[in-house]
mmCIF file of C-alpha atoms in Angstrom:
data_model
loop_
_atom_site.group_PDB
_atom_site.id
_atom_site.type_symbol
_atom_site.label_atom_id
_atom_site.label_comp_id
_atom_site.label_asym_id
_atom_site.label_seq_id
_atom_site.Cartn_x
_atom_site.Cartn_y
_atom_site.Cartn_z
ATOM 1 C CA UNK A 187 -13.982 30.067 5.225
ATOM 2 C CA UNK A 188 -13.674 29.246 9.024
ATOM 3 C CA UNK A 189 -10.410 28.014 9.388
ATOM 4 C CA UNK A 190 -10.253 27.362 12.930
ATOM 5 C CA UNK A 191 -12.656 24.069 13.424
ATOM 6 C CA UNK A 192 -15.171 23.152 15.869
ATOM 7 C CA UNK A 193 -14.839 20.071 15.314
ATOM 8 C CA UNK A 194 -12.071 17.549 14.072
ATOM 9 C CA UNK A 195 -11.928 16.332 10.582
ATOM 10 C CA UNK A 196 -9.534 14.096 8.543
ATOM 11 C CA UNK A 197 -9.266 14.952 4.930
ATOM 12 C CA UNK A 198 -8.214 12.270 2.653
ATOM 13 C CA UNK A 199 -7.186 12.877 -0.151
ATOM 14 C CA UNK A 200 -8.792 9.747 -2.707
ATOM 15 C CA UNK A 201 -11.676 7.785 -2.478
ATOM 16 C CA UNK A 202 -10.314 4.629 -3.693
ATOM 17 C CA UNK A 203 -11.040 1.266 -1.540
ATOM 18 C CA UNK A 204 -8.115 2.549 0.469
ATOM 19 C CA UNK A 205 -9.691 6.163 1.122
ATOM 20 C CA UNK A 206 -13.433 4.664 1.847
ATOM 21 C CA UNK A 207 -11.152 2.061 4.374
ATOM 22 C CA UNK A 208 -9.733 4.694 6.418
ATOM 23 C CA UNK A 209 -13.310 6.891 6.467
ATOM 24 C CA UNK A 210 -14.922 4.084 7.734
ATOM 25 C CA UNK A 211 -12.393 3.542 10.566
ATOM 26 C CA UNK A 212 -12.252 7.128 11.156
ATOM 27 C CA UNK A 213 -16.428 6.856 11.313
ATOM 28 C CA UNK A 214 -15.735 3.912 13.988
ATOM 29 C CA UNK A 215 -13.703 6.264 15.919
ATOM 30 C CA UNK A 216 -16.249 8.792 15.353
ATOM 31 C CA UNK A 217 -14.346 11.525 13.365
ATOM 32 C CA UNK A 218 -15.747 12.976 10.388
ATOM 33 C CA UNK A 219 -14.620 12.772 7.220
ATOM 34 C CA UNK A 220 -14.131 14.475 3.497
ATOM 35 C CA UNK A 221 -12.600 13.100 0.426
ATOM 36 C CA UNK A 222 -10.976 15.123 -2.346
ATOM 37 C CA UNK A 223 -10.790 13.365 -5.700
ATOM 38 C CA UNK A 224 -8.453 14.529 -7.395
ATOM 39 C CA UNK A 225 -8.828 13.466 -10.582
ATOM 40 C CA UNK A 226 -12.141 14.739 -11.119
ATOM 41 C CA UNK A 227 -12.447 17.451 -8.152
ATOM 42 C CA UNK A 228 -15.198 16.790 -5.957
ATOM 43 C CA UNK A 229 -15.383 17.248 -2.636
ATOM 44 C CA UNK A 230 -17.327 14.701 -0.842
ATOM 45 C CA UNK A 231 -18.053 12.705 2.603
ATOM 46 C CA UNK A 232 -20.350 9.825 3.562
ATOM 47 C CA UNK A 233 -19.792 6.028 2.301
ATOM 48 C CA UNK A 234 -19.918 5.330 -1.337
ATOM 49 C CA UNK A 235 -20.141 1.685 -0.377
ATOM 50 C CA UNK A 236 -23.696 2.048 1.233
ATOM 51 C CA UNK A 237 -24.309 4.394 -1.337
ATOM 52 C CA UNK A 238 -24.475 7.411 0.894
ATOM 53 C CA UNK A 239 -22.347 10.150 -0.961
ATOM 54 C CA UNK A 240 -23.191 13.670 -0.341
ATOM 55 C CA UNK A 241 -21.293 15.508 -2.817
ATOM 56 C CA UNK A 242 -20.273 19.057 -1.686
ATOM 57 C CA UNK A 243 -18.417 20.919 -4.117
ATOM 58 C CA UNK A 244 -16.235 20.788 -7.453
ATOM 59 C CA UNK A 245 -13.888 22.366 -9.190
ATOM 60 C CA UNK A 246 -11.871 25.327 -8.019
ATOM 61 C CA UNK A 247 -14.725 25.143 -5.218
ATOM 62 C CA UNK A 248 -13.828 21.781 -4.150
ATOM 63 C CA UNK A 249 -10.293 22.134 -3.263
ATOM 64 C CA UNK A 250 -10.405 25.950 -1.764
ATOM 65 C CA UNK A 251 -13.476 24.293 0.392
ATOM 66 C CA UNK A 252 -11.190 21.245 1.220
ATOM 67 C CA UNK A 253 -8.276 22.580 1.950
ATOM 68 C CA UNK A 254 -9.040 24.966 4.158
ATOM 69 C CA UNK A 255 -12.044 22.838 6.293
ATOM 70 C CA UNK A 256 -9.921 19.898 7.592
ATOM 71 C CA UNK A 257 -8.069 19.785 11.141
ATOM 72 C CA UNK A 258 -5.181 16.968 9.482
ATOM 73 C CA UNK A 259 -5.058 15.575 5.925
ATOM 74 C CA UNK A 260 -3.731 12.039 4.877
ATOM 75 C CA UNK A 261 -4.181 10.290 1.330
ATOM 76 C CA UNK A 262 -4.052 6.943 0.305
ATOM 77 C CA UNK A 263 -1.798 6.259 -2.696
ATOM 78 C CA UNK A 264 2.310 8.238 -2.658
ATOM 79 C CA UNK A 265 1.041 9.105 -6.434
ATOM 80 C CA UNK A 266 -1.494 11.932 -5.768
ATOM 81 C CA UNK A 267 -0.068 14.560 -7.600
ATOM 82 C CA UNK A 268 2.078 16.932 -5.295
ATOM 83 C CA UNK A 269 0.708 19.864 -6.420
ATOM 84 C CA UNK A 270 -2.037 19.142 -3.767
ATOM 85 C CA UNK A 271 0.324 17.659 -1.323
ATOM 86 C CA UNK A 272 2.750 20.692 -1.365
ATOM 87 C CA UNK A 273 -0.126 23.406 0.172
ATOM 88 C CA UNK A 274 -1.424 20.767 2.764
ATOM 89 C CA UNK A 275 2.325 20.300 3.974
ATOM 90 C CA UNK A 276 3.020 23.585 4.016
ATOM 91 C CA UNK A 277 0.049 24.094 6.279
ATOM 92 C CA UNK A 278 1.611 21.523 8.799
ATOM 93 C CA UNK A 279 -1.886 19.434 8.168
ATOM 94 C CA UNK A 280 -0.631 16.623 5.947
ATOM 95 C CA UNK A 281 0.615 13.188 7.624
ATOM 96 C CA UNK A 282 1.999 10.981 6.694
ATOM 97 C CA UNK A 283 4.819 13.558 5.460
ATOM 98 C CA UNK A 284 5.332 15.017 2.401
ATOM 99 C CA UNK A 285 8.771 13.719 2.103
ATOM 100 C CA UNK A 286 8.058 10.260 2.494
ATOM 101 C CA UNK A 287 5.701 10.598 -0.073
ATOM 102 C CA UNK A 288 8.055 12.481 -2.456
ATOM 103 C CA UNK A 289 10.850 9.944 -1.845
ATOM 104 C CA UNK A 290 9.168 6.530 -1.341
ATOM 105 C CA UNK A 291 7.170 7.461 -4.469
ATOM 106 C CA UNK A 292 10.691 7.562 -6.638
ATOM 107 C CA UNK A 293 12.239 4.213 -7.110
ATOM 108 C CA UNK A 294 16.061 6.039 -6.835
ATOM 109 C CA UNK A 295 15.639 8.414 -3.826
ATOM 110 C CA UNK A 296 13.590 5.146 -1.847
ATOM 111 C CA UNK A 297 16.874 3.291 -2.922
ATOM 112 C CA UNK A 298 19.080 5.604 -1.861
ATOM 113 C CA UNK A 299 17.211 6.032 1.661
ATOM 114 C CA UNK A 300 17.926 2.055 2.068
ATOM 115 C CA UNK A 301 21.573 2.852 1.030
ATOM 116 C CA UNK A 302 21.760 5.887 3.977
ATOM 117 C CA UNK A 303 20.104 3.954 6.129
ATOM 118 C CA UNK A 304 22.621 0.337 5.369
ATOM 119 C CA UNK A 305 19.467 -1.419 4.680
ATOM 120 C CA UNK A 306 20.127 -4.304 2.187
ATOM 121 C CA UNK A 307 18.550 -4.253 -1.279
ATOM 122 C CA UNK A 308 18.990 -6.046 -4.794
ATOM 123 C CA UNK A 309 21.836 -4.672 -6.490
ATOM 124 C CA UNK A 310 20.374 -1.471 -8.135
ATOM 125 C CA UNK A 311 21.516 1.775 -10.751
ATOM 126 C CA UNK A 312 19.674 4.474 -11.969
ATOM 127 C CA UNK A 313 18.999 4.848 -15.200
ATOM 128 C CA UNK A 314 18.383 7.634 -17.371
ATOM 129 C CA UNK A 315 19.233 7.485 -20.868
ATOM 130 C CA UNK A 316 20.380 4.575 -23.259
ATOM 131 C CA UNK A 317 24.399 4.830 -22.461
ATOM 132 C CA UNK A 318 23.272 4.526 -18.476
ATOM 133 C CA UNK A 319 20.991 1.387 -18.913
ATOM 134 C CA UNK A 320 23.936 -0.251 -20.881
ATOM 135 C CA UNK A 321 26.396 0.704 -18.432
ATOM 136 C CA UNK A 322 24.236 -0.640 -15.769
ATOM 137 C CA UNK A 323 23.430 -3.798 -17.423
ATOM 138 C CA UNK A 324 27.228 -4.390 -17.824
ATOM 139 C CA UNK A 325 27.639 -3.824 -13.902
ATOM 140 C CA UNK A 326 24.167 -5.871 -12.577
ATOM 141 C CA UNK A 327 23.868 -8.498 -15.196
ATOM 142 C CA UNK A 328 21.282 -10.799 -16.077
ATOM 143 C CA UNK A 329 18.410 -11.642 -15.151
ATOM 144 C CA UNK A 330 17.192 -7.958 -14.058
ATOM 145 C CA UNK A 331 14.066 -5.713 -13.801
ATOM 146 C CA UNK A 332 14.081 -2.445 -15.549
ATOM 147 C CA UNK A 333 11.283 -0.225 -13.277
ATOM 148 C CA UNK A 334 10.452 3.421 -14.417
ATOM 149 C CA UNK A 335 11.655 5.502 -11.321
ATOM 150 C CA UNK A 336 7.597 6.797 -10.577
ATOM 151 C CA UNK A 337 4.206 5.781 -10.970
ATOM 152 C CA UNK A 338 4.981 1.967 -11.035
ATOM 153 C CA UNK A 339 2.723 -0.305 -9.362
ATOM 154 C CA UNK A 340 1.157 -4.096 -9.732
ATOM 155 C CA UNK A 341 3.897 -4.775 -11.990
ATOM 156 C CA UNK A 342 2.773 -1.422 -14.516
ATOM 157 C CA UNK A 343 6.296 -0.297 -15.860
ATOM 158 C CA UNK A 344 8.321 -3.026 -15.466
ATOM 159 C CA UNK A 345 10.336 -4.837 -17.784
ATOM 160 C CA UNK A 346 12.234 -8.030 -17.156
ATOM 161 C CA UNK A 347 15.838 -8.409 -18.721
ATOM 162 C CA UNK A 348 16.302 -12.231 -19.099
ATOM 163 C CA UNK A 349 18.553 -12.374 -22.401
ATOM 164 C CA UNK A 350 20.621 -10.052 -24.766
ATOM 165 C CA UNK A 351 17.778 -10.060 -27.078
ATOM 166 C CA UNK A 352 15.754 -8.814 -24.259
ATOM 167 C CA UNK A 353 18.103 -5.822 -23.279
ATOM 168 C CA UNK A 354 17.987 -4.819 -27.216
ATOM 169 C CA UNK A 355 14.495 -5.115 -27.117
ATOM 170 C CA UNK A 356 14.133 -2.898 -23.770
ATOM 171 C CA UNK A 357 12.568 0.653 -24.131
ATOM 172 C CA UNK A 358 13.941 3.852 -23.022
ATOM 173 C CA UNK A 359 11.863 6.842 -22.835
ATOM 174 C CA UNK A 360 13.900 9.838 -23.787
ATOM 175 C CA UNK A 361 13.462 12.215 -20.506
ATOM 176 C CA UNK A 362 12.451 9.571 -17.791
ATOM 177 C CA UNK A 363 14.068 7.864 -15.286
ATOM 178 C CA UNK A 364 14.545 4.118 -14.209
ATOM 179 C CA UNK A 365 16.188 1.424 -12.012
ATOM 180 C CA UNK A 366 17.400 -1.349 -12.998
ATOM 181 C CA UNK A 367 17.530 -4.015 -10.217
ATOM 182 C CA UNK A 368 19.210 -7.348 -10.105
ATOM 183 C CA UNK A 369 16.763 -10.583 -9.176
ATOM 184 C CA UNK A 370 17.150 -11.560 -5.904
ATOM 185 C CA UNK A 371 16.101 -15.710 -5.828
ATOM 186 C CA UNK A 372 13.917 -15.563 -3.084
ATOM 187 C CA UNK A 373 12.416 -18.151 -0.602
ATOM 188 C CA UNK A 374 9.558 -15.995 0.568
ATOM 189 C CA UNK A 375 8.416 -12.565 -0.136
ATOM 190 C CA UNK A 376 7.168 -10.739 3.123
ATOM 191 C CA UNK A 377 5.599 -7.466 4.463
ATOM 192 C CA UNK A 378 6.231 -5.761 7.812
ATOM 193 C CA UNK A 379 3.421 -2.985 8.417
ATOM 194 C CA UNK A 380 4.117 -0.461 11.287
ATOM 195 C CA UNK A 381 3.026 2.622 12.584
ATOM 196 C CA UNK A 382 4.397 5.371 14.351
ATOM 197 C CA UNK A 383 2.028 8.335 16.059
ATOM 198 C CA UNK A 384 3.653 12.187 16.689
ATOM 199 C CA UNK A 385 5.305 11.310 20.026
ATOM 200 C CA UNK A 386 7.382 8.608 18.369
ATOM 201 C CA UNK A 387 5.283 5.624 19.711
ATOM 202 C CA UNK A 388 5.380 2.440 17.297
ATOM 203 C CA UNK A 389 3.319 -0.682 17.350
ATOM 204 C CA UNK A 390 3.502 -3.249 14.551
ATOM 205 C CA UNK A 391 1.668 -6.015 12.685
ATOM 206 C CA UNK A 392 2.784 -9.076 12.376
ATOM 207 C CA UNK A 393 4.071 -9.873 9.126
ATOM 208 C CA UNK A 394 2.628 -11.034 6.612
ATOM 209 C CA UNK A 395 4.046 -13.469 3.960
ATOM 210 C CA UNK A 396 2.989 -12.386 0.669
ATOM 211 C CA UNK A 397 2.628 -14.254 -2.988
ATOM 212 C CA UNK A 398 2.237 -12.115 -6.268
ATOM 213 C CA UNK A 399 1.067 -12.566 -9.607
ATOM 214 C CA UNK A 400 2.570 -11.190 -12.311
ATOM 215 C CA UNK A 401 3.617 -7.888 -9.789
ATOM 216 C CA UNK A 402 0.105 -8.007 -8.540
ATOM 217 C CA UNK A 403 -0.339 -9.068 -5.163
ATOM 218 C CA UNK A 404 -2.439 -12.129 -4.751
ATOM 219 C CA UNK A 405 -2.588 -13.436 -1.245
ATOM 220 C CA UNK A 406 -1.086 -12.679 2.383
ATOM 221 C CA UNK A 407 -0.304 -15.370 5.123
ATOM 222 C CA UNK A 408 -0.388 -14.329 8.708
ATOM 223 C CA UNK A 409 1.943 -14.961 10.730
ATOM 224 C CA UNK A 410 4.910 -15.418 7.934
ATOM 225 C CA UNK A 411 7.092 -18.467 8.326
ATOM 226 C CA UNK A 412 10.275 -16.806 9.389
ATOM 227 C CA UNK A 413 12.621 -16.837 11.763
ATOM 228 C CA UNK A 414 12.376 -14.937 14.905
ATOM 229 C CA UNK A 415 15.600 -13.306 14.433
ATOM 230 C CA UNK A 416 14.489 -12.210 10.418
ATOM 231 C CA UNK A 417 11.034 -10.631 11.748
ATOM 232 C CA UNK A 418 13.214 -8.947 14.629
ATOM 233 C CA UNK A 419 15.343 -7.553 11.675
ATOM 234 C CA UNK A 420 12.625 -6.555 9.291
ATOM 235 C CA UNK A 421 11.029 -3.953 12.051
ATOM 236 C CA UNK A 422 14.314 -3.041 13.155
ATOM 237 C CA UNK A 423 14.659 -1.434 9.644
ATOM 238 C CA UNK A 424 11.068 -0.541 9.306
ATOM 239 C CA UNK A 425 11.501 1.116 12.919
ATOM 240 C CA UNK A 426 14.681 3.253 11.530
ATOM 241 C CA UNK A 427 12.581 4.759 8.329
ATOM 242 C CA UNK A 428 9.967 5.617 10.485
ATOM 243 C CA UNK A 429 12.535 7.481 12.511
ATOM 244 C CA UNK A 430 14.279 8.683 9.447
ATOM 245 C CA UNK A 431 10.847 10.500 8.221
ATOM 246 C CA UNK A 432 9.608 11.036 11.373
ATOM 247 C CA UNK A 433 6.948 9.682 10.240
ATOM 248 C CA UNK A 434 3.220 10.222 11.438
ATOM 249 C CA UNK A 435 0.972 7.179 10.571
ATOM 250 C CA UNK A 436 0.617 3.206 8.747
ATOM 251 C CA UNK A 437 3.800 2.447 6.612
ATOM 252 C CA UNK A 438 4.620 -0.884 5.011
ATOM 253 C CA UNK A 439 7.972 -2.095 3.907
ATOM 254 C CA UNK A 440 7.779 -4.890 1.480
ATOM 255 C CA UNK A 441 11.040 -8.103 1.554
ATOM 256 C CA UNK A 442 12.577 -10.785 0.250
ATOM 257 C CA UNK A 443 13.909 -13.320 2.581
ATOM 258 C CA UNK A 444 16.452 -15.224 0.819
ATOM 259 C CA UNK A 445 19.407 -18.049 2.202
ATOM 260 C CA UNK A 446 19.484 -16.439 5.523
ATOM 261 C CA UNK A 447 19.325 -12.664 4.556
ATOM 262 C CA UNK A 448 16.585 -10.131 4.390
ATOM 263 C CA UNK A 449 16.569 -7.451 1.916
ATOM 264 C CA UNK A 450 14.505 -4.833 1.066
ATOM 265 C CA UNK A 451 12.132 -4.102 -1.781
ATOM 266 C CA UNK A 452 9.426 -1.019 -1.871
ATOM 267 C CA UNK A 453 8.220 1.065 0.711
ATOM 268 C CA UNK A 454 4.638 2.373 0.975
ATOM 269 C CA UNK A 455 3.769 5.502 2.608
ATOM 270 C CA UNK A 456 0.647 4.353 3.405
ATOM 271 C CA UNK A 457 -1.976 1.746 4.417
ATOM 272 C CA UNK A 458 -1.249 -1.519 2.430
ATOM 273 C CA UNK A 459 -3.117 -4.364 0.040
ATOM 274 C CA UNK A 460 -1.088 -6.401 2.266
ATOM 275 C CA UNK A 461 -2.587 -5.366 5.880
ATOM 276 C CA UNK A 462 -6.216 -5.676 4.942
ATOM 277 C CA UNK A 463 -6.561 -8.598 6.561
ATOM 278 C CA UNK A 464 -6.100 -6.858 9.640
ATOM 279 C CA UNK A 465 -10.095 -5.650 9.951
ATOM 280 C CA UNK A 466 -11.075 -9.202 10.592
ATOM 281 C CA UNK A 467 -8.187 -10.428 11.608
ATOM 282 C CA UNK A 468 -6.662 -8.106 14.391
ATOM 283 C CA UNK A 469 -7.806 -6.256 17.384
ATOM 284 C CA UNK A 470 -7.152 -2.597 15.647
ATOM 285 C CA UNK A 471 -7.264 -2.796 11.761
ATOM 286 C CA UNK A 472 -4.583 -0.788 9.429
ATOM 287 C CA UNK A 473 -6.834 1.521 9.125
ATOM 288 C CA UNK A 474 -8.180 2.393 12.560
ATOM 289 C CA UNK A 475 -4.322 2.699 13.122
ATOM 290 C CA UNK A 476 -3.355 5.210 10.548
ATOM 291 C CA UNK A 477 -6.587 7.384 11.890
ATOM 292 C CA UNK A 478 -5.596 7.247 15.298
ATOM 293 C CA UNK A 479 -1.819 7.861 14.422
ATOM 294 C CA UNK A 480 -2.561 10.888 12.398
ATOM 295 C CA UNK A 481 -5.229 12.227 14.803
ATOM 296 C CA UNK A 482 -3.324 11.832 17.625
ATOM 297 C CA UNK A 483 -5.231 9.345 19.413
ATOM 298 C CA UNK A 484 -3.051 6.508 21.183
ATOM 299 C CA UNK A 485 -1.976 3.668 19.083
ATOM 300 C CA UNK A 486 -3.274 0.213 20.153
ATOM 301 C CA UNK A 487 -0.894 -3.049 21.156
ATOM 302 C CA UNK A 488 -1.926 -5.689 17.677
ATOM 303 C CA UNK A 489 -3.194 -8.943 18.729
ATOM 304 C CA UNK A 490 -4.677 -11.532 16.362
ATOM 305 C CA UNK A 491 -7.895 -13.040 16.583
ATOM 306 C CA UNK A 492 -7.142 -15.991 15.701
ATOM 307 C CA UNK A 493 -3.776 -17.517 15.463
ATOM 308 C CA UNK A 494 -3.960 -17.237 11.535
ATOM 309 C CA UNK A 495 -5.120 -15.229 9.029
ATOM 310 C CA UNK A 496 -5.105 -15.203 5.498
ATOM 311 C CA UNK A 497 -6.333 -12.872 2.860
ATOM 312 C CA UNK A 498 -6.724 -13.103 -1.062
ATOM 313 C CA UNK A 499 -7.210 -10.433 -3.847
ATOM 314 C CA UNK A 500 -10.282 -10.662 -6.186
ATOM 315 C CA UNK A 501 -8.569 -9.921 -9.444
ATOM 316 C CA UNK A 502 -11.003 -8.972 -12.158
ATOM 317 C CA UNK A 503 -13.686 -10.908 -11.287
ATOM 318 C CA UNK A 504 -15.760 -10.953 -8.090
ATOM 319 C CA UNK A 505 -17.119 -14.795 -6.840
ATOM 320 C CA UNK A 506 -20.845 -15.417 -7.811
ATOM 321 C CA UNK A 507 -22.915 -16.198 -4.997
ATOM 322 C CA UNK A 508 -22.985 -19.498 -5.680
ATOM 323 C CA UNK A 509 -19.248 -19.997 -5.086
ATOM 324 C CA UNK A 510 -19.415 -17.783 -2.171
ATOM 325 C CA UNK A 511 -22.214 -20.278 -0.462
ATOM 326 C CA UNK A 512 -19.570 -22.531 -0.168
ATOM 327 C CA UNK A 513 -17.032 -20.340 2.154
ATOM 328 C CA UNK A 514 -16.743 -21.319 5.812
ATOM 329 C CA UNK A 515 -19.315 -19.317 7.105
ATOM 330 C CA UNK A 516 -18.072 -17.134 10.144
ATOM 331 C CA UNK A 517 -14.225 -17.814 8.587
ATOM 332 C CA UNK A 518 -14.371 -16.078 5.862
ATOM 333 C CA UNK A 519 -14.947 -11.971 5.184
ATOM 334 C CA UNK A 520 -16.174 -10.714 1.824
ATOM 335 C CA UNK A 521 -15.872 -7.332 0.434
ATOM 336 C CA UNK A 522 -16.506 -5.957 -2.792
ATOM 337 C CA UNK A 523 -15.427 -2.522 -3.438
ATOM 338 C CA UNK A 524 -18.316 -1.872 -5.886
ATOM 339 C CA UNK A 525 -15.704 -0.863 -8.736
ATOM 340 C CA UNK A 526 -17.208 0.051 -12.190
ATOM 341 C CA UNK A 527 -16.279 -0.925 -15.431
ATOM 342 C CA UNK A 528 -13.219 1.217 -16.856
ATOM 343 C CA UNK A 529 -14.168 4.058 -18.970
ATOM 344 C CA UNK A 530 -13.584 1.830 -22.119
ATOM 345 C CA UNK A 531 -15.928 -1.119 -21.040
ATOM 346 C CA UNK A 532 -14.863 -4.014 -18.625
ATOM 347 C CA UNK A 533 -12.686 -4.652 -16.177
ATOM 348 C CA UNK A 534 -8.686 -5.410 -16.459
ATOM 349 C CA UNK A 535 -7.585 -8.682 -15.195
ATOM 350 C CA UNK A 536 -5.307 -8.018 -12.779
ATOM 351 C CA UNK A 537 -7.943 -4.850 -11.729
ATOM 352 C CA UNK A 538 -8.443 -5.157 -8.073
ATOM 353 C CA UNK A 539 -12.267 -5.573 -7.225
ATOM 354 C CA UNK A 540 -12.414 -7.002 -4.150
ATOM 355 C CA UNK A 541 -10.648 -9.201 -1.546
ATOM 356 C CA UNK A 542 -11.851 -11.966 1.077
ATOM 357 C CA UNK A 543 -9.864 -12.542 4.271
ATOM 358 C CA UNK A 544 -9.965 -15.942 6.438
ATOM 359 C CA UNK A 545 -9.046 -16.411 9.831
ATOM 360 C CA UNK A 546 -8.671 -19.758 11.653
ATOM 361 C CA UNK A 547 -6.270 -21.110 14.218
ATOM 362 C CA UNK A 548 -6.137 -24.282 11.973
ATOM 363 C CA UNK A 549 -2.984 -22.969 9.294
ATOM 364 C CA UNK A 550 -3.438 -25.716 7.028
ATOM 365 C CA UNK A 551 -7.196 -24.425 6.551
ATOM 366 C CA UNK A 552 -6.187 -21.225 6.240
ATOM 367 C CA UNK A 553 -3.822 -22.243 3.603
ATOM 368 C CA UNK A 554 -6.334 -24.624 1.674
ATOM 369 C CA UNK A 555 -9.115 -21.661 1.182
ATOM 370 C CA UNK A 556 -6.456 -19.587 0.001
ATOM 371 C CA UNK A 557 -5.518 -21.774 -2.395
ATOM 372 C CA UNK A 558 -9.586 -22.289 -3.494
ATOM 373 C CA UNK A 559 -9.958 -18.378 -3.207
ATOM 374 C CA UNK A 560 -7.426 -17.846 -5.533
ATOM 375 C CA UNK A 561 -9.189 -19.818 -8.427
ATOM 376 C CA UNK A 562 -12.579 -18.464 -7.280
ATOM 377 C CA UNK A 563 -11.347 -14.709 -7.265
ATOM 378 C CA UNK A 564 -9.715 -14.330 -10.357
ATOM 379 C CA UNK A 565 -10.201 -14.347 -13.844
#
């Protein structure tokens, strides 16, 4: 296999509505593109969406073709297994890094990069056996959220600690890890999306100010109601991680803003449900952003299109037609990401299928179809 290329090529590593996001912004740029699933090892390019797969290779085939064919590889969720991170890295090819990935994917090494960094958090301790949860329980007190320490995400392993009979009735897994984290009484719940290219140039989004469901995100406001001073804060300390990593492409780092202070909640090494509002409803989308970050290409200056945006999740349900007849037309921006049923029939409730972004300069109508698109979008 030719491993010097002819031509550039970004190999992404999923084909999730995240992966097929970034291929069609790296299309728009007019790179090329293969995805590597995986979880069922094909090797693929072209746009599932329009239905133009070209499948070429799987198995053992797949990955010695993939890994070896692409100029710079990215993925798009921290929990692809690291056994196919670890070669790409090792290559030099694989941004963002493989250590933000490792640690941001962890719940106790992304806390402890907040605690190097003196970024505030919820009061937190690791847990990792029944003597450690009590002893941590005793020091956080109630209410709290017991999190396993990996694969956690839209609210999956997480179990909140409201009463005694609750911490008796909490579940330890003999050989994993947790957190446990104190509740922080927030007034809003925010995410600050930046990137950051090879030469150490940063541009960011503006934030957006998030509301979730039951751990699953359900719909982003842009711009965020916050004071200048907070949103000067909250990409001061994204700015720092990116520094920390030196890190090569889209991160987002998820808040709480609460009486005055901002603390800190997740990190994503990655593009973000939160930032999809920004193909609509910027100048350079999330995902145009990661593709020129990782390819080298310069970063672009965000702008909005309108002076604000909103987006909404679909949440096991997509809208009928009929509903979707009545959206401002020219205001509002379907997409359905053409999701099958699960392997055991249907779809999950909280299963992402879709989302619908709205832009407007009027905020209050922004607001209103949110609050529609929320009944319309879910089940």
């Amino acid at each position: 296999m030719q491993k010097n290329l002819k031509e550039e090529r970004v190999g992404i590593l999923g084909k999730g509505q995240l992966g097929i996001m970034l291929g069609q912004a790296a299309a728009k740029l007019g790179v090329p593109v293969w995805f590597y699933e995986p979880s069922t090892q094909v090797l693929s390019e072209g746009d599932t969406w329009q239905g133009t797969e070209k499948i070429l290779a799987t198995g053992k085939d797949a990955w010695d073709r993939f890994s070896t064919s692409c100029s710079v590889y990215t993925y798009e969720s921290e929990h692809v297994p690291h056994d196919f991170l670890l070669p790409l890295s090792a290559q030099h090819k694989l941004n963002p890094p493989f250590k933000a990935v490792q640690e941001t994917g962890h719940r106790i090494l992304e806390k402890q990069c907040f605690k190097d960094l003196r970024i505030p958090t919820a009061p937190w301790k690791p847990v990792t056996d029944q003597p450690s949860f009590i002893a941590a329980v005793t020091a956080i007190g109630l209410p709290a959220i017991l999190k396993t320490a990996t694969q956690g995400y839209d609210g999956k392993g997480q179990q909140w600690l409201r009463s005694q009979a609750d911490v008796d009735a909490a579940k330890i897994e003999s050989g994993r890890e947790y957190v446990l984290e104190g509740v922080i009484h927030f007034e809003l719940e925010f995410s600050v999306i930046g990137a950051r290219d090879a030469k150490g140039n940063e541009e960011f989004y503006p934030i957006g100010e998030n509301l979730h469901e039951k751990g699953i995100l359900r719909t982003t406001l842009v711009p965020a109601s916050l004071p200048d001073k907070v949103t000067e804060a909250a990409r001061g300390f994204l700015s720092e991680i990116l520094q920390h990593y030196n890190y090569v492409g889209v991160m987002a780092l998820e808040c709480f803003y609460s009486n005055g202070n901002l603390y800190a909640n997740e990190l994503a090494p990655r593009v973000h449900n939160s930032g999809h509002w920004s193909i609509e409803g910027s100048n350079c989308s999330q995902f145009e952003q990661h593709i020129r970050a990782i390819t080298g290409r310069p970063l672009v200056a965000i702008d909005l299109v309108s002076q604000n945006v909103g987006m909404v999740n679909c949440l096991g349900v997509l809208p009928p037609d009929t509903v979707r007849a009545d959206w401002p037309k020219g205001l509002c921006f379907y997409y359905d990401y053409h999701k099958g049923p699960r392997p055991n029939g249907g779809h999950e409730p909280g299963r992402k299928l879709g989302h619908v972004t709205v832009v407007s300069d009027d905020r209050d109508m922004v607001k209103n179809e949110l609050a529609r698109l929320r009944i319309d979008c879910k089940t």
